[in-house]
XYZ file of C-alpha atoms in Angstrom:
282
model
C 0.000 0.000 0.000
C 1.106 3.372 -0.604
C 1.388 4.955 3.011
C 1.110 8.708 3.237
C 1.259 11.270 6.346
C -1.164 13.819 6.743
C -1.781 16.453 9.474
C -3.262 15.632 12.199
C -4.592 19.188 13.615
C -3.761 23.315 13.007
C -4.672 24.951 9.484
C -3.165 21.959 7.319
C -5.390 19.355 8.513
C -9.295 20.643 7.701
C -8.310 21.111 4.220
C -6.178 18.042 3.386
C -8.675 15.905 4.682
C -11.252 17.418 2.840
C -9.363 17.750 -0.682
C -8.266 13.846 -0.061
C -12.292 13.265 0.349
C -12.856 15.181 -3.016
C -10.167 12.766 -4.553
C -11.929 9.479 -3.206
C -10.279 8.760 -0.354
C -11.644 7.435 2.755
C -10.670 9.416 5.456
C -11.356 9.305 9.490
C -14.268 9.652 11.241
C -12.982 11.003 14.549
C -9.858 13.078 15.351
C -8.068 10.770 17.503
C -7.428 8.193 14.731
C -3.955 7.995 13.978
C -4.297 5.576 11.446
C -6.332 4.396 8.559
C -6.533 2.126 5.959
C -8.240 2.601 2.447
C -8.117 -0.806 0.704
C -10.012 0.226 -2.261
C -7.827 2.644 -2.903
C -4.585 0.720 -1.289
C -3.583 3.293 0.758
C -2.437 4.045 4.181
C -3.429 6.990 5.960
C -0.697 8.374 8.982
C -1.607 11.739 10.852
C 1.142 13.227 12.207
C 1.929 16.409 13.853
C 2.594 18.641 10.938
C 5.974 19.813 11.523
C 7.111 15.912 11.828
C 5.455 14.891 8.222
C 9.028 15.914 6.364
C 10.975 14.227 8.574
C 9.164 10.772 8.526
C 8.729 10.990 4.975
C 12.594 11.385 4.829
C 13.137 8.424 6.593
C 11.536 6.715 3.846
C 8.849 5.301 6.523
C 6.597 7.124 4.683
C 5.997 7.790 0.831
C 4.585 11.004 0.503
C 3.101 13.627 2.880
C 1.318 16.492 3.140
C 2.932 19.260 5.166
C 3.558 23.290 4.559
C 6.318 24.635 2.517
C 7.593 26.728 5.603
C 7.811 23.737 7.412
C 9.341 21.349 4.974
C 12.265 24.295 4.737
C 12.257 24.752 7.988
C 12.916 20.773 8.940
C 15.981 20.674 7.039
C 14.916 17.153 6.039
C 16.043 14.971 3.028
C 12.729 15.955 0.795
C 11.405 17.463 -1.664
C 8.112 19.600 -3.084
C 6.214 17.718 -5.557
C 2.739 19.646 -5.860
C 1.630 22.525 -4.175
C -1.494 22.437 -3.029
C -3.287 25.794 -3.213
C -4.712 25.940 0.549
C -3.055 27.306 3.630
C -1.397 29.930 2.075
C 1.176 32.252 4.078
C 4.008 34.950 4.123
C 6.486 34.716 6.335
C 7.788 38.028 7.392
C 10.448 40.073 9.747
C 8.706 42.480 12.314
C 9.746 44.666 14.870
C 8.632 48.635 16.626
C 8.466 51.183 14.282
C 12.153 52.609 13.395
C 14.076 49.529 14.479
C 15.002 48.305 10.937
C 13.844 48.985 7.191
C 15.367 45.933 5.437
C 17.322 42.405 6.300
C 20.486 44.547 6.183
C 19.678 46.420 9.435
C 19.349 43.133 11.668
C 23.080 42.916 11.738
C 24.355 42.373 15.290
C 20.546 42.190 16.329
C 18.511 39.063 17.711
C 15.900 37.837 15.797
C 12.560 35.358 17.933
C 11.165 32.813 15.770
C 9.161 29.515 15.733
C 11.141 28.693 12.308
C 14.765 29.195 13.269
C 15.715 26.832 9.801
C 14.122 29.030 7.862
C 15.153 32.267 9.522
C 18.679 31.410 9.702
C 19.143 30.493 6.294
C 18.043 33.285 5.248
C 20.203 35.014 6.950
C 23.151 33.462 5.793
C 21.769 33.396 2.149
C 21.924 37.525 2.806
C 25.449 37.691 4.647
C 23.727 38.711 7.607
C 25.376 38.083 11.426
C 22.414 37.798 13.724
C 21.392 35.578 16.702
C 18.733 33.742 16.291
C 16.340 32.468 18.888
C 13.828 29.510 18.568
C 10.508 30.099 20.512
C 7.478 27.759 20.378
C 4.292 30.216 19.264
C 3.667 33.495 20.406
C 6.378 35.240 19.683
C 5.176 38.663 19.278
C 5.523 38.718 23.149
C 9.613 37.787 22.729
C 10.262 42.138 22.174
C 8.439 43.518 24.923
C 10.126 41.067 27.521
C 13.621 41.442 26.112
C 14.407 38.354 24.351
C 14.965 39.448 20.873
C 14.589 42.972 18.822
C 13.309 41.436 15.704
C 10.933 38.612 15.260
C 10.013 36.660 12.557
C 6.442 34.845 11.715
C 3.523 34.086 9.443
C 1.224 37.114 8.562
C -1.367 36.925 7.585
C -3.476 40.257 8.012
C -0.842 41.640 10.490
C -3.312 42.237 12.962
C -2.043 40.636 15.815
C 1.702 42.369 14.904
C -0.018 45.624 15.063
C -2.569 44.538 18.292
C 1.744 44.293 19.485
C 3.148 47.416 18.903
C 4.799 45.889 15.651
C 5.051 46.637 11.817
C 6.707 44.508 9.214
C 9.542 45.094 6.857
C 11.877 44.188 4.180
C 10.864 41.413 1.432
C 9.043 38.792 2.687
C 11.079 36.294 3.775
C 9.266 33.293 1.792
C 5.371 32.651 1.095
C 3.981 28.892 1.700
C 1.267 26.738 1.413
C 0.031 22.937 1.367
C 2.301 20.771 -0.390
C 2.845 17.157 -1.084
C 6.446 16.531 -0.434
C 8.406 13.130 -1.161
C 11.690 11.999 0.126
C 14.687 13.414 -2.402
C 15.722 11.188 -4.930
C 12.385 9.132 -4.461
C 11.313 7.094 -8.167
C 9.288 10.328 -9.593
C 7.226 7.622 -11.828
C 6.151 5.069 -9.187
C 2.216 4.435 -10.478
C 0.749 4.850 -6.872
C 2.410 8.084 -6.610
C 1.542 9.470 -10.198
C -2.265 8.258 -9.410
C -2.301 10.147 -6.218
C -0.836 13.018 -7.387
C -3.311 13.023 -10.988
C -6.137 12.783 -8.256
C -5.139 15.772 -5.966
C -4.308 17.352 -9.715
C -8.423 16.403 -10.662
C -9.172 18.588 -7.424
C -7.438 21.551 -8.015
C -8.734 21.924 -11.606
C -12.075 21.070 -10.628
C -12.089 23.830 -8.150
C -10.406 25.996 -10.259
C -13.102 25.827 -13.386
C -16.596 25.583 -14.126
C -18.902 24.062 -17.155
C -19.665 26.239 -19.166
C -23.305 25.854 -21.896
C -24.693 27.876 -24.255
C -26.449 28.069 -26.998
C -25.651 30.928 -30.044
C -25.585 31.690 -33.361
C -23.547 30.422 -36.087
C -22.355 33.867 -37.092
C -21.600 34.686 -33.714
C -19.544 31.501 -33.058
C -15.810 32.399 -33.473
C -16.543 35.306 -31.235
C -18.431 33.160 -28.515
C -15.252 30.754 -28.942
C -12.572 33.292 -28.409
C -14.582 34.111 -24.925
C -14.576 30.563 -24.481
C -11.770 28.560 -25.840
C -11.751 25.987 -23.333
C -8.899 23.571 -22.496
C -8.109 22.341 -26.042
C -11.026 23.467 -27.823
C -15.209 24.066 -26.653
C -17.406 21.075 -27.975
C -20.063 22.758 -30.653
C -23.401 21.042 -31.404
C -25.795 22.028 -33.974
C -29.814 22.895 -32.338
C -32.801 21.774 -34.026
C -33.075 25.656 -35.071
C -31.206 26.316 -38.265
C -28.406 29.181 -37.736
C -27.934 27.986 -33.717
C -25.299 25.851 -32.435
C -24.789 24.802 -28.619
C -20.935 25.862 -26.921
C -19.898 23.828 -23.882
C -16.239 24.654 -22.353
C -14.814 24.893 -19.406
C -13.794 28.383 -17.893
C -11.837 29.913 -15.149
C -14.707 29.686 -12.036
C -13.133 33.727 -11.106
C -14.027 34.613 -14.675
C -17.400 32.958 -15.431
C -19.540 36.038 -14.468
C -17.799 38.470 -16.582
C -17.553 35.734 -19.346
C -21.522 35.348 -18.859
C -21.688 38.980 -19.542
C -19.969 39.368 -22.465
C -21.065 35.764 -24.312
C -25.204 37.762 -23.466
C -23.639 40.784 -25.365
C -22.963 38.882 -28.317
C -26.288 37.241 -28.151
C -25.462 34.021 -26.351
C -28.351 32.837 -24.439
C -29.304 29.766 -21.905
C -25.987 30.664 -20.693
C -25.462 28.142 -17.699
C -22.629 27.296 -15.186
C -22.124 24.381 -13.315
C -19.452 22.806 -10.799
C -16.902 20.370 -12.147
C -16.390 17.825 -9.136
C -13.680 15.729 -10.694
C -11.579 16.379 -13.106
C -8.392 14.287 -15.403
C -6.293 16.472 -17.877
């Protein structure tokens, strides 16, 4: 069986279990399962703490996992990025009171607080920067007004919390992450189970990225109605029982498909209709 970690609780885990449902994969029932086994699907479910997915899938315990970039990086384990994912999305940023630094060049001689003290201090040296860096476990927006460090460095997400502190970000963002499936490095790239797993979480991310797209216009007004909707490789085009109409089905971006609507109307498309793609293979 192909035996894959997944997290077990935080941000990661409501959305990996529920884009591994969408992909037809049985997943627990209650939150205290640590293991599972699909056998239709011959696979082997693991949840793990999140920041421990990279490592155990390094091992080569594991085949795959699903874990954040920031904390794959931040592991300094022996794998690699294979998809990203889409959900969970992040920036990782340096933050500190107003007028203590404008850029990474500024933290020199300074101490920076962080939860990811791989990431941080490879960045660091990937700038030429000499600073300390000190590893906290969560809340470190506290680690400035108690003394410990002048600079810290987190996830933002709508700063709010930074500013709640006193704080204000600055310089380039240190890296942005999200969900990804990671592999051990050097792993087969072509194994089937890993290729049909990955085509499947693939299937979800289109599907949820696109929507059907009908509609029924004229023949003259075709190659514009196709140019709105050109579809993946081309729109399928059906003649109507009316002479001089033809019905357009494609698929369009889901972000796009009310302004699309709008202008296929202007060009006299009508029974425009959208609906959800649930599974998808390219």
């Amino acid at each position: 069986m192909l035996r894959i970690a997944v997290p077990n609780k935080g941000s990661l885990s409501g959305p990996a279990a529920e884009m591994l449902h969408e992909a037809g994969y049985q997943q627990r029932r209650e939150s205290k399962e640590l293991r599972i086994v699909d056998p239709v699907n011959e696979v082997e479910f693991f949840y793990l703490r999140p920041r421990d997915i990279a490592i155990y899938v390094s091992s080569g315990r594991l085949d795959i996992g699903i874990t954040g970039r920031d904390l794959l990086i931040d592991s300094d384990a022996d794998a690699e990025e294979i998809l990203p994912l889409g959900f969970a999305r992040s920036t990782f940023r340096f933050a500190a009171k107003p007028g203590t630094a404008d850029g990474v060049e500024d933290l020199k001689g300074k101490t920076v607080a962080t939860s990811y003290e791989g990431i941080v201090a490879g960045h660091l040296a990937e700038q030429g920067i000499d600073a300390s860096v000190v590893h906290l476990d969560g809340a470190v927006e506290t680690a400035i007004e108690l003394g410990v460090a002048e600079v810290i460095a987190d996830v933002v997400e709508t700063g709010t919390s930074l500013r709640n502190a006193g704080l204000e970000v600055f310089g380039e963002p240190i890296m942005k992450s999200e969900a990804v499936v990671i592999r051990r490095t050097g792993a087969d790239a072509e194994e089937p189970k890993v290729q049909q797993f990955l085509r499947r979480l693939q299937g979800v991310l289109v599907a949820r990225t696109y929507v059907m797209m009908d509609y029924d216009c004229r023949v003259e007004q075709l190659e514009k109605a196709v140019a709105l909707t050109p579809g993946l490789e081309s729109p399928t085009v059906s003649p109507l029982h009316n002479e001089g109409w033809v019905a357009v089905r494609a698929m369009v971006p889901a972000k796009e498909a009310q302004r699309i609507m709008d202008d296929l109307y202007d060009i006299g498309a009508r029974a425009i209709l959208t609906t959800a793609i649930h599974a998808c293979r390219l």
